[in-house]
PDB file of C-alpha atoms in Angstrom:
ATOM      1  CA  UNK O  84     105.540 138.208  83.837  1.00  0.00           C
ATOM      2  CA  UNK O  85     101.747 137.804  83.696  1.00  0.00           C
ATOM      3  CA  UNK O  86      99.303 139.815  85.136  1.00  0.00           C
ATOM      4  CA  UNK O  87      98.669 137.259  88.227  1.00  0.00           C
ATOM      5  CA  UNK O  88     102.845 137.931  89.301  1.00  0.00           C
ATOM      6  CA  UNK O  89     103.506 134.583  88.101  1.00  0.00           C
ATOM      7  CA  UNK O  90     106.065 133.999  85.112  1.00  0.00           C
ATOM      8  CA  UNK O  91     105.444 131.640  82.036  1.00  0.00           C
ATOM      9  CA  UNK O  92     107.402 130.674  79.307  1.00  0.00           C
ATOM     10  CA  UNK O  93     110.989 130.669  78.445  1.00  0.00           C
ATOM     11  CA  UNK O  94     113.170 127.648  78.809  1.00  0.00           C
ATOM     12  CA  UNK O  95     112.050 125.068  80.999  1.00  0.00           C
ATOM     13  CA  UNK O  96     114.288 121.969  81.963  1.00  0.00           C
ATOM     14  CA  UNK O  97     113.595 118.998  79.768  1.00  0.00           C
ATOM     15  CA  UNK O  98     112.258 120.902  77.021  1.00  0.00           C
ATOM     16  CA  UNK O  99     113.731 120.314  73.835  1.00  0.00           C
ATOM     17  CA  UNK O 100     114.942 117.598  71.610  1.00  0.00           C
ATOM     18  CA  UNK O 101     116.680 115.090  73.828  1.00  0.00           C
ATOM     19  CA  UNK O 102     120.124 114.014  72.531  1.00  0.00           C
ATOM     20  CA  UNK O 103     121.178 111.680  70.423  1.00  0.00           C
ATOM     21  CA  UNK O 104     122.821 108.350  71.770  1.00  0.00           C
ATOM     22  CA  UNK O 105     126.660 108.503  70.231  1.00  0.00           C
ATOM     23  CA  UNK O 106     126.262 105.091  68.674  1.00  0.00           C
ATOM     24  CA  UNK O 107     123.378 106.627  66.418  1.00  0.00           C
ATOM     25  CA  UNK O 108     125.695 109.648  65.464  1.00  0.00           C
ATOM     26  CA  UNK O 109     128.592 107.027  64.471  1.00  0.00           C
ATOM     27  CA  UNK O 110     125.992 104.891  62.377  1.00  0.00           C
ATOM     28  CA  UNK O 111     124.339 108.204  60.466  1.00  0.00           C
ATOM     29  CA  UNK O 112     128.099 109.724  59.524  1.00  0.00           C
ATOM     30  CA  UNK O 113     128.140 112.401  62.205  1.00  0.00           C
ATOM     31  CA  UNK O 114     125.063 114.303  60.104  1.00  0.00           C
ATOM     32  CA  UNK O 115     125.639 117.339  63.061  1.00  0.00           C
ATOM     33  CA  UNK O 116     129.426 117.749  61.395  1.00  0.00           C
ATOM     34  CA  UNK O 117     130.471 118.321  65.140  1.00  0.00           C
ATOM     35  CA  UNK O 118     133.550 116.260  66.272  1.00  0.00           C
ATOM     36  CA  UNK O 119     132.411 113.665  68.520  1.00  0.00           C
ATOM     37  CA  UNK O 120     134.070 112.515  71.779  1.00  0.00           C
ATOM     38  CA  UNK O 121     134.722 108.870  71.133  1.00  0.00           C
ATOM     39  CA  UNK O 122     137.442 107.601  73.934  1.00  0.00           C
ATOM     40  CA  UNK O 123     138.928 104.811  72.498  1.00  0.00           C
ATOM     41  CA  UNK O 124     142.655 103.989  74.318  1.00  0.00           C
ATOM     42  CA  UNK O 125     144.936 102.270  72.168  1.00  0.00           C
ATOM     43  CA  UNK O 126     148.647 103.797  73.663  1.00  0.00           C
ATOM     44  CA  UNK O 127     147.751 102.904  77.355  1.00  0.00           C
ATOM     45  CA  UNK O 128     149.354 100.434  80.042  1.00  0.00           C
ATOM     46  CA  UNK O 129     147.465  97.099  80.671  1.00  0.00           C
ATOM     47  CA  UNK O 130     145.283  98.644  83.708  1.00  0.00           C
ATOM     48  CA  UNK O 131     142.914  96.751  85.296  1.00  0.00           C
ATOM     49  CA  UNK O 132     139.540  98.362  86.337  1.00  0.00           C
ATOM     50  CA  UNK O 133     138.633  99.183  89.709  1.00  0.00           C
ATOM     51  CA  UNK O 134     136.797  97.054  91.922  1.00  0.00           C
ATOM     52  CA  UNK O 135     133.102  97.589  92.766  1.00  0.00           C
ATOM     53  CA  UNK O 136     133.035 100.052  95.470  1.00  0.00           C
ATOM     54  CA  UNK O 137     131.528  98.353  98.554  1.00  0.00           C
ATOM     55  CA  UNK O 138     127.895  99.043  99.240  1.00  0.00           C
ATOM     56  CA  UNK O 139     127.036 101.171 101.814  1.00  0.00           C
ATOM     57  CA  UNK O 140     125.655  99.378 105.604  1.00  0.00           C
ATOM     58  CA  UNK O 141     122.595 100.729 105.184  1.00  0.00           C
ATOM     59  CA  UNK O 142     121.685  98.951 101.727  1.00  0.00           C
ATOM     60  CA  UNK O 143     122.153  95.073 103.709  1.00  0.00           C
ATOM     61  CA  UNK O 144     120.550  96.295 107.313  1.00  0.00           C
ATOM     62  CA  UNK O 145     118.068  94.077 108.788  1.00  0.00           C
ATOM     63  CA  UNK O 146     114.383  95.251 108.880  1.00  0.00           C
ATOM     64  CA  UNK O 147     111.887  95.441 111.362  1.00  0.00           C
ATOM     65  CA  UNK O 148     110.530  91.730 110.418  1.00  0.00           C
ATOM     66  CA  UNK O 149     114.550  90.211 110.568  1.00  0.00           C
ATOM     67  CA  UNK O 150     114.834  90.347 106.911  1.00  0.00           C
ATOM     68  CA  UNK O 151     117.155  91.819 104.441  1.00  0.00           C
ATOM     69  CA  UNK O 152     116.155  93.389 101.318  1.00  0.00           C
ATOM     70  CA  UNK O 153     117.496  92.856  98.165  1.00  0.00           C
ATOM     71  CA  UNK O 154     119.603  96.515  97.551  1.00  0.00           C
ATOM     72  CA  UNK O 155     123.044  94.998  97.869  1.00  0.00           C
ATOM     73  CA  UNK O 156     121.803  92.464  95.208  1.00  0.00           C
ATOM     74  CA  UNK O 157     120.516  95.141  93.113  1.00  0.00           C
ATOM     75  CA  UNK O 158     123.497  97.189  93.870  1.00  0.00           C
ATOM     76  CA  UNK O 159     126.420  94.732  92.545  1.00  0.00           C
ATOM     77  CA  UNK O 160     124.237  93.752  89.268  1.00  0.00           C
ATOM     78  CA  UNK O 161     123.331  97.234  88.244  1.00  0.00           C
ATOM     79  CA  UNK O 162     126.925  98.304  88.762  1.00  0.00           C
ATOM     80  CA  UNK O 163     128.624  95.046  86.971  1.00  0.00           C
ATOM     81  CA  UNK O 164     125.900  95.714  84.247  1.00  0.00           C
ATOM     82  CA  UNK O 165     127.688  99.799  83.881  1.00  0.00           C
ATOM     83  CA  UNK O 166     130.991  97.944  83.713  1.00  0.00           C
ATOM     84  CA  UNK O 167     130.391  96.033  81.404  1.00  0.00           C
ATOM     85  CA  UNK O 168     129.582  98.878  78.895  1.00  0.00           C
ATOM     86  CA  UNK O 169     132.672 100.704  80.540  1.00  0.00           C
ATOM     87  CA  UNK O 170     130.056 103.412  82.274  1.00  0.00           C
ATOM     88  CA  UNK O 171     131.225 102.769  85.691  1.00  0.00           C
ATOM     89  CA  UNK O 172     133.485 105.490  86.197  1.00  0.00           C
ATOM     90  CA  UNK O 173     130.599 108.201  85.174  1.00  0.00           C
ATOM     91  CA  UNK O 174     127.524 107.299  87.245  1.00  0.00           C
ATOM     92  CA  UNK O 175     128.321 107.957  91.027  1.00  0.00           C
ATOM     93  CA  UNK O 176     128.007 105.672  93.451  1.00  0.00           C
ATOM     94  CA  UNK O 177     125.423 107.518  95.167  1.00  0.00           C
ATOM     95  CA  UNK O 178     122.756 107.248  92.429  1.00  0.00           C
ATOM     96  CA  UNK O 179     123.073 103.309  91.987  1.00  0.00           C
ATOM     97  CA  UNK O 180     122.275 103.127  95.779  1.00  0.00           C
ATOM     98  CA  UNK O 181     119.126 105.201  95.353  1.00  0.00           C
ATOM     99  CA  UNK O 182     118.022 102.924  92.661  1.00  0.00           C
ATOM    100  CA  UNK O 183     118.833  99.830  94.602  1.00  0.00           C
ATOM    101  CA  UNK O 184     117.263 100.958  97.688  1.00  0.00           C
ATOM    102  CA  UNK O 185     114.178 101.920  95.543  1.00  0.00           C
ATOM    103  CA  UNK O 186     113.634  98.608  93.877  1.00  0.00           C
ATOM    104  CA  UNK O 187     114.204  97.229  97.125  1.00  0.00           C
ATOM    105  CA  UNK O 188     111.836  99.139  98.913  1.00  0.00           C
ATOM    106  CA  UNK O 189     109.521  99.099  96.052  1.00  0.00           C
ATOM    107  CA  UNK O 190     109.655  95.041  96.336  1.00  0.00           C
ATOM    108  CA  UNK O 191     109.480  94.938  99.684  1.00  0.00           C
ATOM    109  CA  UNK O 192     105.870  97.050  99.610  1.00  0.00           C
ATOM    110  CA  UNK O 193     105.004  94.048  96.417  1.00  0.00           C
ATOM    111  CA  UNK O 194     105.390  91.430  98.722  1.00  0.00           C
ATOM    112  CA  UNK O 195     103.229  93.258 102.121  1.00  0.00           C
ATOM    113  CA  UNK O 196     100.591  93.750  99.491  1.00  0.00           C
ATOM    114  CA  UNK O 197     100.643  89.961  98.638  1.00  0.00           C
ATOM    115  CA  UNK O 198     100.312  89.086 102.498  1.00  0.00           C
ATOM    116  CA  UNK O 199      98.257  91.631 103.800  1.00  0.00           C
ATOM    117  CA  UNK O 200      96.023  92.562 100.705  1.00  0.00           C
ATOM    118  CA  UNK O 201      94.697  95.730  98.469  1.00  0.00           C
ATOM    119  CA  UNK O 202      92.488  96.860 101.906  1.00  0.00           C
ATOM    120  CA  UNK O 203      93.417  98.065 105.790  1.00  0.00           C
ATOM    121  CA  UNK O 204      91.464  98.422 108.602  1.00  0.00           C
ATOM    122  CA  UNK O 205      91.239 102.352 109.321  1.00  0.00           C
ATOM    123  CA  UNK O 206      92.909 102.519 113.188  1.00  0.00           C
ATOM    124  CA  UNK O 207      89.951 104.669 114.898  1.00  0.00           C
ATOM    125  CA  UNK O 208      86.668 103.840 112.774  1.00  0.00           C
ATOM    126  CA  UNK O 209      87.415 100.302 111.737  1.00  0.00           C
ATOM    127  CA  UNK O 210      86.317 100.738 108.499  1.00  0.00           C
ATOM    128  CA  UNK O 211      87.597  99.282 104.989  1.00  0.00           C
ATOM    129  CA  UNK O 212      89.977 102.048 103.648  1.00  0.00           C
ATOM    130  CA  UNK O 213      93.123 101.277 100.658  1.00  0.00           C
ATOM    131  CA  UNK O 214      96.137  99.728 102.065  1.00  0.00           C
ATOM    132  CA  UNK O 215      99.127 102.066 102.306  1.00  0.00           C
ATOM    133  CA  UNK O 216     101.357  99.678 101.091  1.00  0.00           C
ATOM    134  CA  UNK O 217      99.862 100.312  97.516  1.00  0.00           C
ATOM    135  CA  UNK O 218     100.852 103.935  97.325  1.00  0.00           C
ATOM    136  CA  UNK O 219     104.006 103.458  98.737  1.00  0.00           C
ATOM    137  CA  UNK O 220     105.015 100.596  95.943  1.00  0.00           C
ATOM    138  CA  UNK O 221     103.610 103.470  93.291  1.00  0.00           C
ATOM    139  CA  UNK O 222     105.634 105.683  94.664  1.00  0.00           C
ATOM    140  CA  UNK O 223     108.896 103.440  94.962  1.00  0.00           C
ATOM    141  CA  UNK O 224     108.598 102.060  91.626  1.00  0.00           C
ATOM    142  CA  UNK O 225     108.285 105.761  90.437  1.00  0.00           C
ATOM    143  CA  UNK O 226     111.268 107.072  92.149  1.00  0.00           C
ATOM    144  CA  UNK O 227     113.168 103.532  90.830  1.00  0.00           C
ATOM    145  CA  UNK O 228     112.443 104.350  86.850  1.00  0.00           C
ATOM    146  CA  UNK O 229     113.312 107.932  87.463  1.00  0.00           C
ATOM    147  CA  UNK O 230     116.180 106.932  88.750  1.00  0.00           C
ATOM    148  CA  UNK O 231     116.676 104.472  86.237  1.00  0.00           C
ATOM    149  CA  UNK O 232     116.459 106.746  83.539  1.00  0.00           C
ATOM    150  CA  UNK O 233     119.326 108.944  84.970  1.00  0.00           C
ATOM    151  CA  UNK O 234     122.106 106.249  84.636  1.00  0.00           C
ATOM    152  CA  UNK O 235     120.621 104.660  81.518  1.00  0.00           C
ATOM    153  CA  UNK O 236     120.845 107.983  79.555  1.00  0.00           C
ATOM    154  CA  UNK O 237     124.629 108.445  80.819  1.00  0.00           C
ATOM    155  CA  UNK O 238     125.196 105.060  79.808  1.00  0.00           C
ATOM    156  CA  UNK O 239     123.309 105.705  76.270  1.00  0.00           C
ATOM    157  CA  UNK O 240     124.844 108.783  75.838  1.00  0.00           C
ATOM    158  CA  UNK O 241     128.638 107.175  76.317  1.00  0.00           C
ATOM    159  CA  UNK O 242     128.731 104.217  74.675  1.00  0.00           C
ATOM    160  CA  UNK O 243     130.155 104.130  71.059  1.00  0.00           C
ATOM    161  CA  UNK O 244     127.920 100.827  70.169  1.00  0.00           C
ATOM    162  CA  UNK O 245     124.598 100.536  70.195  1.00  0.00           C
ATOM    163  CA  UNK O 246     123.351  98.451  72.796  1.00  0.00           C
ATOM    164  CA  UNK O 247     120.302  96.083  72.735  1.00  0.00           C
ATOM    165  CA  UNK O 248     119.122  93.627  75.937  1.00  0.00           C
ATOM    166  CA  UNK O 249     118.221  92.972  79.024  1.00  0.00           C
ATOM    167  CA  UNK O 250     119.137  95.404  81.706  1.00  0.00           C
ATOM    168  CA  UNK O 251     119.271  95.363  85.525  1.00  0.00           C
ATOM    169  CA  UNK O 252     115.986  97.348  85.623  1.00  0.00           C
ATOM    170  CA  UNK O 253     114.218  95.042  83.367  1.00  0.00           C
ATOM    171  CA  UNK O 254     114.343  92.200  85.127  1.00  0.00           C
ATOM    172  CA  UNK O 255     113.109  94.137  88.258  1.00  0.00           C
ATOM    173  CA  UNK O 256     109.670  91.629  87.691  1.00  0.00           C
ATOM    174  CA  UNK O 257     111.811  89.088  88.073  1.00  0.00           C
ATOM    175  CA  UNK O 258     113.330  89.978  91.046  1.00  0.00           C
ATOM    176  CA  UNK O 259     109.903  90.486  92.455  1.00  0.00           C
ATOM    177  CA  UNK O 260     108.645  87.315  91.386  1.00  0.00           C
ATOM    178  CA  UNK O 261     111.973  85.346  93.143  1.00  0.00           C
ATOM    179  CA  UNK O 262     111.424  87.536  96.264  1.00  0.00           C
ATOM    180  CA  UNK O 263     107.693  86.486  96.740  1.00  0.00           C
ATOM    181  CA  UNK O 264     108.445  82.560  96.157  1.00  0.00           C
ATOM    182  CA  UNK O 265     111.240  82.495  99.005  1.00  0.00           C
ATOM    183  CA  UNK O 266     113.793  82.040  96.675  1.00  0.00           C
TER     184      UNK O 266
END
């Protein structure tokens, strides 16, 4: 405890090394000598996965200009991209919602900067002042990589081969890009 009351030091959350994706460990021989939890199922019925779990009615509900965003869109390729690298079962549904209503949200402020511009009118004075919109789509687009980094580090941390392309999240430009032409 310092002398102001307040206390400083010790452990603080994200300090540290950060861990080691498990397809790294398996390339370098396991240098850590601790046994690592690979799930491989060779013994097991032929099981199908589960379906996508419906996203929720808030993700496709209309907005106050008639239009939908694109969450639900966001939603079902973010969670066929986790099955595909079998990580579907450990990120809940919960947090793929928040990071399709983010993008969403965060293109959705993209394109209200494209019509109405980079300046407002202030409501009592009348005077120039920064649009609102361009906060908000700093603040979106923050919450969506925070976000983002959550399920890609459960992903990274799970899958036994090491993984290299495109990803929902990258291709969030994109999305931006196809929302502002209309298409």
């Amino acid at each position: 405890m310092a002398k102001d009351g307040t206390s400083r030091g010790g452990a603080r959350i994200g300090a540290g090394q950060k861990k080691k994706p498990l397809a790294d460990k398996i390339l370098e021989g396991n240098p850590g000598r601790r046994k690592l939890m690979v799930m491989e199922f060779t013994d097991t019925a032929d099981l199908e996965g589960q379906n996508m779990p419906p996203p929720r009615d808030y993700l496709a509900a209309k907005q106050k200009n008639g239009k939908t965003t694109l969450a639900v869109e966001i939603y079902e390729k973010t969670w066929r991209w986790l099955k595909e690298r079998r990580c579907d079962h450990l990120i809940p549904a919960q947090l793929i919602e928040q990071y399709a209503q983010s993008v969403a949200r965060w293109i959705q402020c993209e394109e209200c900067i494209t019509e109405f511009g980079f300046l407002a009118k202030h409501p009592t004075t009348g005077n120039a002042i920064p649009s609102p919109y361009v906060a908000m789509s700093q603040s979106f687009m923050k919450q969506a990589n925070n976000l983002w980094y959550q399920i890609y580090q459960v992903v990274r941390e799970n899958c036994a081969s090491d993984y290299k392309g495109a990803t929902p999240h990258d291709d969030a430009m994109e999305r931006l890009l196809t929302a502002r032409r209309g298409g």
